[in-house]
Coordinates of C-alpha atoms and ligand atoms in Angstrom, one line a residue:
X245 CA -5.6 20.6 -7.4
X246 CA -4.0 17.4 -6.6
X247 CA -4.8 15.8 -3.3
X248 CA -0.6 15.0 -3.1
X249 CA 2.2 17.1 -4.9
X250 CA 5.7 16.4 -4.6
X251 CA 8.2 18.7 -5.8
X252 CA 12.0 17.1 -5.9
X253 CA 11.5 15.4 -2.9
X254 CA 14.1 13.7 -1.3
X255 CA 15.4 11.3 1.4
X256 CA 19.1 10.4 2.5
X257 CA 19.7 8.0 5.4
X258 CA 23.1 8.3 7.4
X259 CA 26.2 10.3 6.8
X260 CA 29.2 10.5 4.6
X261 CA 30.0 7.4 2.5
X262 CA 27.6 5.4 4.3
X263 CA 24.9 7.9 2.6
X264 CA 21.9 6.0 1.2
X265 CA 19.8 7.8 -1.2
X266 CA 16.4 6.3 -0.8
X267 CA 14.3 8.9 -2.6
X268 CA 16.2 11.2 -5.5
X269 CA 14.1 14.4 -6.6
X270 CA 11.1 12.4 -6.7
X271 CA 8.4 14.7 -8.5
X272 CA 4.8 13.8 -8.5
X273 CA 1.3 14.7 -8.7
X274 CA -1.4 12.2 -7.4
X275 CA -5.2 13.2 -8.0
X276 CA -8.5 12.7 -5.8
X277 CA -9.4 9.8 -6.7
X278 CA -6.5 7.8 -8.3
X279 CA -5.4 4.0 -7.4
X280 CA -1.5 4.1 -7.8
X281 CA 0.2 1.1 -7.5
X282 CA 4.2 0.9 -6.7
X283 CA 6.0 -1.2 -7.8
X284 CA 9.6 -1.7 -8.3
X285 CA 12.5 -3.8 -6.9
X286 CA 13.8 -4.2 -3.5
X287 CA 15.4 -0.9 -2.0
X288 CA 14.2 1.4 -4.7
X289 CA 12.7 3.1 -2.0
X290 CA 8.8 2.5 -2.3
X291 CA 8.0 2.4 1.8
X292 CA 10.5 5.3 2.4
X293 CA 8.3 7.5 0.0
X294 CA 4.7 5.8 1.3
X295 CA 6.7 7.1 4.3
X296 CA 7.0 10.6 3.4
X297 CA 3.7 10.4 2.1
X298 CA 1.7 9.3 4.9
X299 CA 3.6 11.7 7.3
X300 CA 5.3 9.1 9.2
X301 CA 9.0 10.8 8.3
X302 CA 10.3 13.9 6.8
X303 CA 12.1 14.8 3.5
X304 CA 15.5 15.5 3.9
X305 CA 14.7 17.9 0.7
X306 CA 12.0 18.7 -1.5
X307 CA 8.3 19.5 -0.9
X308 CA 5.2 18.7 -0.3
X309 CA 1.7 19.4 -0.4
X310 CA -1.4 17.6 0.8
X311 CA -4.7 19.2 -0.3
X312 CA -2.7 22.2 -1.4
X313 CA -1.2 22.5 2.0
X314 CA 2.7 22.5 2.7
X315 CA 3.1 19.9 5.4
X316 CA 6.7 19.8 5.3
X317 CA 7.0 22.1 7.6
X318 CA 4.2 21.3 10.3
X319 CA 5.1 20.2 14.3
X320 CA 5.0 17.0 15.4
X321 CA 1.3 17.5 16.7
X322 CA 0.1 19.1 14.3
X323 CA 1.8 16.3 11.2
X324 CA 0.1 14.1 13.4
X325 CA -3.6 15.1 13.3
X326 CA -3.4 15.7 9.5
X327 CA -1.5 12.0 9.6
X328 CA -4.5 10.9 11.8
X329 CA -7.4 12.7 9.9
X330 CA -6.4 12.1 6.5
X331 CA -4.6 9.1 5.9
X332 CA -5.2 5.3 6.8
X333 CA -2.1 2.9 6.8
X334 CA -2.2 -0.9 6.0
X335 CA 1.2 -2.4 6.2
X336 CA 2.3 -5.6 5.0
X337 CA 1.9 -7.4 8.4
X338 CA -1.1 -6.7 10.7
X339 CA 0.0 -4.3 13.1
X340 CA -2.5 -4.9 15.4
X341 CA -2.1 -4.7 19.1
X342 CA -1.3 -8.5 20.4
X343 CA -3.4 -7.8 24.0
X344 CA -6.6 -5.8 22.3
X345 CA -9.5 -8.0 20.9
X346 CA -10.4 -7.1 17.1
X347 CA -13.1 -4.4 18.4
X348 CA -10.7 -2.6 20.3
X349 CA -8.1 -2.6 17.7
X350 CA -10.6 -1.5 15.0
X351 CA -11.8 1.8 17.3
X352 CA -8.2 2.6 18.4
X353 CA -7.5 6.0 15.9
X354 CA -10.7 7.6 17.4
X355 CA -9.6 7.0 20.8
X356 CA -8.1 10.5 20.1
X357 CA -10.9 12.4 18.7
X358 CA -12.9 12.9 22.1
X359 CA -15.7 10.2 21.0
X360 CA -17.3 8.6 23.9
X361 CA -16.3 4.8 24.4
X362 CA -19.7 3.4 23.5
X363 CA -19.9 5.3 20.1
X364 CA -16.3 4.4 19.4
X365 CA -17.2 1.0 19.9
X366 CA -20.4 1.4 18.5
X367 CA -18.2 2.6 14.9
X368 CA -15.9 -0.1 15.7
X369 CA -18.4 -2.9 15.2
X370 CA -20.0 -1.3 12.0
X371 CA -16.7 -0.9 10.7
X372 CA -16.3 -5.0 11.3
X373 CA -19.1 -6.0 10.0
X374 CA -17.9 -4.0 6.3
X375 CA -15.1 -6.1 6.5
X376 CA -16.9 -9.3 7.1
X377 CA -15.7 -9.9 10.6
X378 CA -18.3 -8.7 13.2
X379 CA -18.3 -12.6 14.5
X380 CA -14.6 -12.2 15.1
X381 CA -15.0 -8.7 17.4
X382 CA -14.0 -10.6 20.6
X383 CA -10.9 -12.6 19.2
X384 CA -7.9 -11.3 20.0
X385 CA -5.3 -11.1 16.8
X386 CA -3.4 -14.4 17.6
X387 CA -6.8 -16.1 17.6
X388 CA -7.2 -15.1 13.8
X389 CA -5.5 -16.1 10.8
X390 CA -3.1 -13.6 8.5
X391 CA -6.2 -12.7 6.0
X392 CA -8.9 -12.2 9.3
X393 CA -5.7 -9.6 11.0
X394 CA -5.0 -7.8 7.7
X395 CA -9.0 -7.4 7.2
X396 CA -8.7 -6.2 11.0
X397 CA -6.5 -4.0 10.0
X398 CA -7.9 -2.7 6.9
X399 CA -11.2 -1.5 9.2
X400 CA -8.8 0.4 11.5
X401 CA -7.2 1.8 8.7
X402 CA -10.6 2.9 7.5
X403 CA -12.3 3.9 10.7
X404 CA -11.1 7.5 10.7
X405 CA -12.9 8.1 6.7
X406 CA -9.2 8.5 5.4
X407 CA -9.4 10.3 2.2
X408 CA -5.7 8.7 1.3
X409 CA -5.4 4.7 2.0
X410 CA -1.8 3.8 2.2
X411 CA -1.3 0.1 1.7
X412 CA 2.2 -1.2 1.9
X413 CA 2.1 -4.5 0.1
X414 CA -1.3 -5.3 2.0
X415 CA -1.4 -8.9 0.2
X416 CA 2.2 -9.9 0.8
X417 CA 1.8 -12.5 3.8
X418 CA -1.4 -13.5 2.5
X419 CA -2.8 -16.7 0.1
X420 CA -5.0 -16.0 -2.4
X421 CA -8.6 -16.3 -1.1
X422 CA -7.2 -13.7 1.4
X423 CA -5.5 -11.8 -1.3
X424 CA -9.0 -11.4 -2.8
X425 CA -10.7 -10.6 0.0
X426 CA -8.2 -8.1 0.9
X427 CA -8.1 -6.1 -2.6
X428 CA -12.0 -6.5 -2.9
X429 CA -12.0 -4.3 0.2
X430 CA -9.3 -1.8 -1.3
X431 CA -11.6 -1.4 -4.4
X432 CA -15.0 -0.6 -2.5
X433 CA -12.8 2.0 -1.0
X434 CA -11.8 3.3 -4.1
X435 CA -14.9 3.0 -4.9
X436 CA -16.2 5.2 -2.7
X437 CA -13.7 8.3 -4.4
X438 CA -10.6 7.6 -1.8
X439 CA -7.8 7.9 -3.2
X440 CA -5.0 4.7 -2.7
X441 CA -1.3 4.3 -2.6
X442 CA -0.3 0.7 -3.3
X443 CA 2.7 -0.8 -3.0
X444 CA 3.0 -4.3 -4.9
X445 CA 5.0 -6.9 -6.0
X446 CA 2.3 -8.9 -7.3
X447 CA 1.8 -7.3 -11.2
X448 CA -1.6 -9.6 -11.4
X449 CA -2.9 -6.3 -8.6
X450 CA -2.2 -3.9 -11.2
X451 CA -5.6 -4.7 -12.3
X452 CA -7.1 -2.6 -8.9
X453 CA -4.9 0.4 -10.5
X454 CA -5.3 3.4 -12.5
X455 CA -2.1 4.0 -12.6
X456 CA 1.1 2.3 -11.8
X457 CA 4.5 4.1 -10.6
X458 CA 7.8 1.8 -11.3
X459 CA 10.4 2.7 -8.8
X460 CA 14.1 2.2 -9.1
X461 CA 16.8 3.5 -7.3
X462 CA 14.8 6.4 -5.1
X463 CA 13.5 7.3 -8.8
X464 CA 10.0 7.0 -10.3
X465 CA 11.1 5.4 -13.6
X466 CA 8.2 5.1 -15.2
X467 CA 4.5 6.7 -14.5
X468 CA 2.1 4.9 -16.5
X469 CA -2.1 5.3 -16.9
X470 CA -3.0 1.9 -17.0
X471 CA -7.2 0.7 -17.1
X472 CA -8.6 -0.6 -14.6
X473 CA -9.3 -4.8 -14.7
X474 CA -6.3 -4.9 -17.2
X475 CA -2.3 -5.8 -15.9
X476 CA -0.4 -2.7 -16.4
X477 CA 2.7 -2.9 -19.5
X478 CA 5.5 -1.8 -16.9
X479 CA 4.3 -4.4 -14.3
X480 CA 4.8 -7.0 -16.5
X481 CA 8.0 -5.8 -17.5
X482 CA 8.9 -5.7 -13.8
X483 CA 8.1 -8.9 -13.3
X484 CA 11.8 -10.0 -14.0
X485 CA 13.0 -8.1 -10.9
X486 CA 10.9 -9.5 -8.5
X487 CA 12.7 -11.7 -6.4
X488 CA 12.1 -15.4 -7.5
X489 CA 10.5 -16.6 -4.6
X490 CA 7.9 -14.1 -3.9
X491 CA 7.2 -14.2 -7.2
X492 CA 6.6 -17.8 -7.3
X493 CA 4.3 -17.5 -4.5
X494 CA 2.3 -14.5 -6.1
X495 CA 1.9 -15.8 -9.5
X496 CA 0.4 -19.5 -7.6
X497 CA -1.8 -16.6 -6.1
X498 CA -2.3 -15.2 -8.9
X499 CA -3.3 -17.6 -10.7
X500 CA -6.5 -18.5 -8.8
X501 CA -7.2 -14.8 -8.3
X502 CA -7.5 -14.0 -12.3
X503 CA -11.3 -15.2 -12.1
X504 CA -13.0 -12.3 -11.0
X505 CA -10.5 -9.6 -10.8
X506 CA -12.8 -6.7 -13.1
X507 CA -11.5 -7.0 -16.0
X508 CA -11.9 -4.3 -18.6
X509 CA -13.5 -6.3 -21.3
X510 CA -13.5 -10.4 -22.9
X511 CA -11.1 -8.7 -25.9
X512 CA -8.5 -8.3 -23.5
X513 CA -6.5 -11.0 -23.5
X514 CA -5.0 -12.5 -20.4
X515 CA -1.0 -12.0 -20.5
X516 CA 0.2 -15.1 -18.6
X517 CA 2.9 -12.9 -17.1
X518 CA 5.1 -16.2 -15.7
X519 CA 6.7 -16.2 -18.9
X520 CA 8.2 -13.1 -19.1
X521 CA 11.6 -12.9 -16.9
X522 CA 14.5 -13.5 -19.0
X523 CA 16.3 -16.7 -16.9
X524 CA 19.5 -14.1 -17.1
X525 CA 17.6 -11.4 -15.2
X526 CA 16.2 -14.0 -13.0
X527 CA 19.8 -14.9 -11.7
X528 CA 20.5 -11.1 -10.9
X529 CA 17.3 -10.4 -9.0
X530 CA 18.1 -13.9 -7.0
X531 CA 21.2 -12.1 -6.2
X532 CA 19.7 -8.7 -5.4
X533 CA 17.7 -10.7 -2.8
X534 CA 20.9 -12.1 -1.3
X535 CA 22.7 -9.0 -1.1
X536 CA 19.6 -7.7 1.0
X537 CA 20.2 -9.8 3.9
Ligands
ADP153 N1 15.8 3.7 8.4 C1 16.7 3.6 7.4 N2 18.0 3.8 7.7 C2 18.9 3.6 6.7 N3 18.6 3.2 5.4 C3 17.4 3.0 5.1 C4 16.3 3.1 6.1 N4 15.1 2.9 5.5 C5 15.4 2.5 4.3 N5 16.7 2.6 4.0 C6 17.4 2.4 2.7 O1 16.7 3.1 1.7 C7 16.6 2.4 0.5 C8 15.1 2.3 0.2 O2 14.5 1.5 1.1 P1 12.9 1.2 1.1 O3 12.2 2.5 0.9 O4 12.6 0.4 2.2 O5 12.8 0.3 -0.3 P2 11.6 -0.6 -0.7 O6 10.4 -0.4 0.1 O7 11.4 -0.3 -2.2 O8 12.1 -2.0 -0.6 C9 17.3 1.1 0.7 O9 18.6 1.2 0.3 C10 17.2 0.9 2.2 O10 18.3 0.1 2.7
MG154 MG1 9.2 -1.7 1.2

């Protein structure tokens, strides 16, 4: 049984001609245990269906079920304890709490599960000390840099033993030693049988993935298996939509990542993937990226 099945799922935004079709009959099975990267351009809808995903919004049509169990359908209190029990959210930047130190941040999501404060904090610390920051406990989040918050945040996310880790382009504020640090984490987790949801932009991350959705236009266009420690065919493809800048800044990234990303085996060769966007294609996704703002 899949631990998420979509059936046609869909999400509109607004009314009339100012509809936006964020997610069109989006289909899809996701088993225990998968890494799923998403990638795709700008719009195509990847956060509005890690959205619907992690429970934070509804479907405007479709279904779905997590661990075989319709959800569409649940109250607010109720979405929320499966939201809270089963899945852990990391979103591009930290969304910690600016007047909570690291500790408190970290033992937050059990603040709800009638734990005494001591034990919470007790988990809290353990929790820091997996992500390499128990020396940081007492900092509050303007005291650290981007890489220490979104390690911070990584441990909330965790705290809870998600069995789903949502991670909406985790890496994307973030240079490359932090970058590393931040996927090493999201591979121990996988690691460990979770299963993970994450968005990219960066094809280089592919290499965390077993399998790699390519969104466009509210549809998954492409669904491919990919190994993991080798880049995924479609991400390199995609690659030419990425808007120019980010994808400057990833590939730099990238670049001093490559050495000790797992890699399947020495007779894969290394794609440099910088060469692959067609100058033509680079002037439309420049353009795209214009049109966004
Ligand atoms: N709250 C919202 N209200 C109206 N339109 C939205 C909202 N959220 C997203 N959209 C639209 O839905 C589409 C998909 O957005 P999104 O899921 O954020 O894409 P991505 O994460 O791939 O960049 C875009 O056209 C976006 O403008
Ligand atoms: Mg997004």
């Amino acid at each position: 049984m899949p631990v998420i099945h979509l059936e046609d799922l869909s999400k509109l935004y607004g009314f009339g001609d100012a509809t936006t079709v964020a997610l069109e009959d989006v289909s899809l099975d996701v088993e225990k245990g998968e890494f799923v990267a998403i990638m795709g351009p700008s719009g195509s809808g990847k956060t509005t269906l890690m959205n619907m995903i992690g429970l934070l919004d509804r479907p405007t049509h479709g279904s779905y079920k997590l661990d075989g169990k319709s959800v569409e359908k649940l109250r607010p209190n109720a979405r929320a304890k499966v939201r809270r029990d089963k899945i852990g959210f990391v979103f591009q930047s930290s969304s910690l709490l600016g007047d909570l130190t690291a500790l408190e941040n970290v033992a937050l999501p059990l603040a709800y599960k009638g734990k005494t404060a001591g034990r919470r904090l007790k988990l809290a610390h353990a929790m820091l000390e997996r992500v390499g920051l128990s020396n940081r406990a007492y900092y509050f989040p303007k005291q650290l840099s981007g890489g220490q918050m979104q390690r911070v945040a990584i441990a909330r996310a965790l705290i809870n033993d998600p069995d789903i880790v949502i991670a909406d382009e985790p890496t994307g504020n973030l240079d490359s030693a932090s970058s590393r640090l931040v996927m090493e984490l999201l591979r121990e987790v996988h690691q460990m049988g979770n299963t993970i949801l994450m968005v990219t932009h960066n094809p280089e991350l592919t290499r965390y993935a077993s399998r790699v959705l390519y969104m466009i236009d509210g549809s998954v266009a492409r669904d491919e298996s990919t190994k993991i420690g080798e880049i995924a065919e479609s991400a390199v493809e995609s690659v030419a939509f990425v808007p120019k800048s980010d994808e400057e800044a990833d590939l730099e990234a990238v670049s001093a990542m490559v050495e000790g990303i797992p890699k399947a085996g020495d007779d894969v060769p290394y794609r440099r993937v910088n060469k692959v966007s067609a100058p033509r294609k680079r002037a439309k996704s420049v353009k795209r990226k214009r049109g966004r703002k």
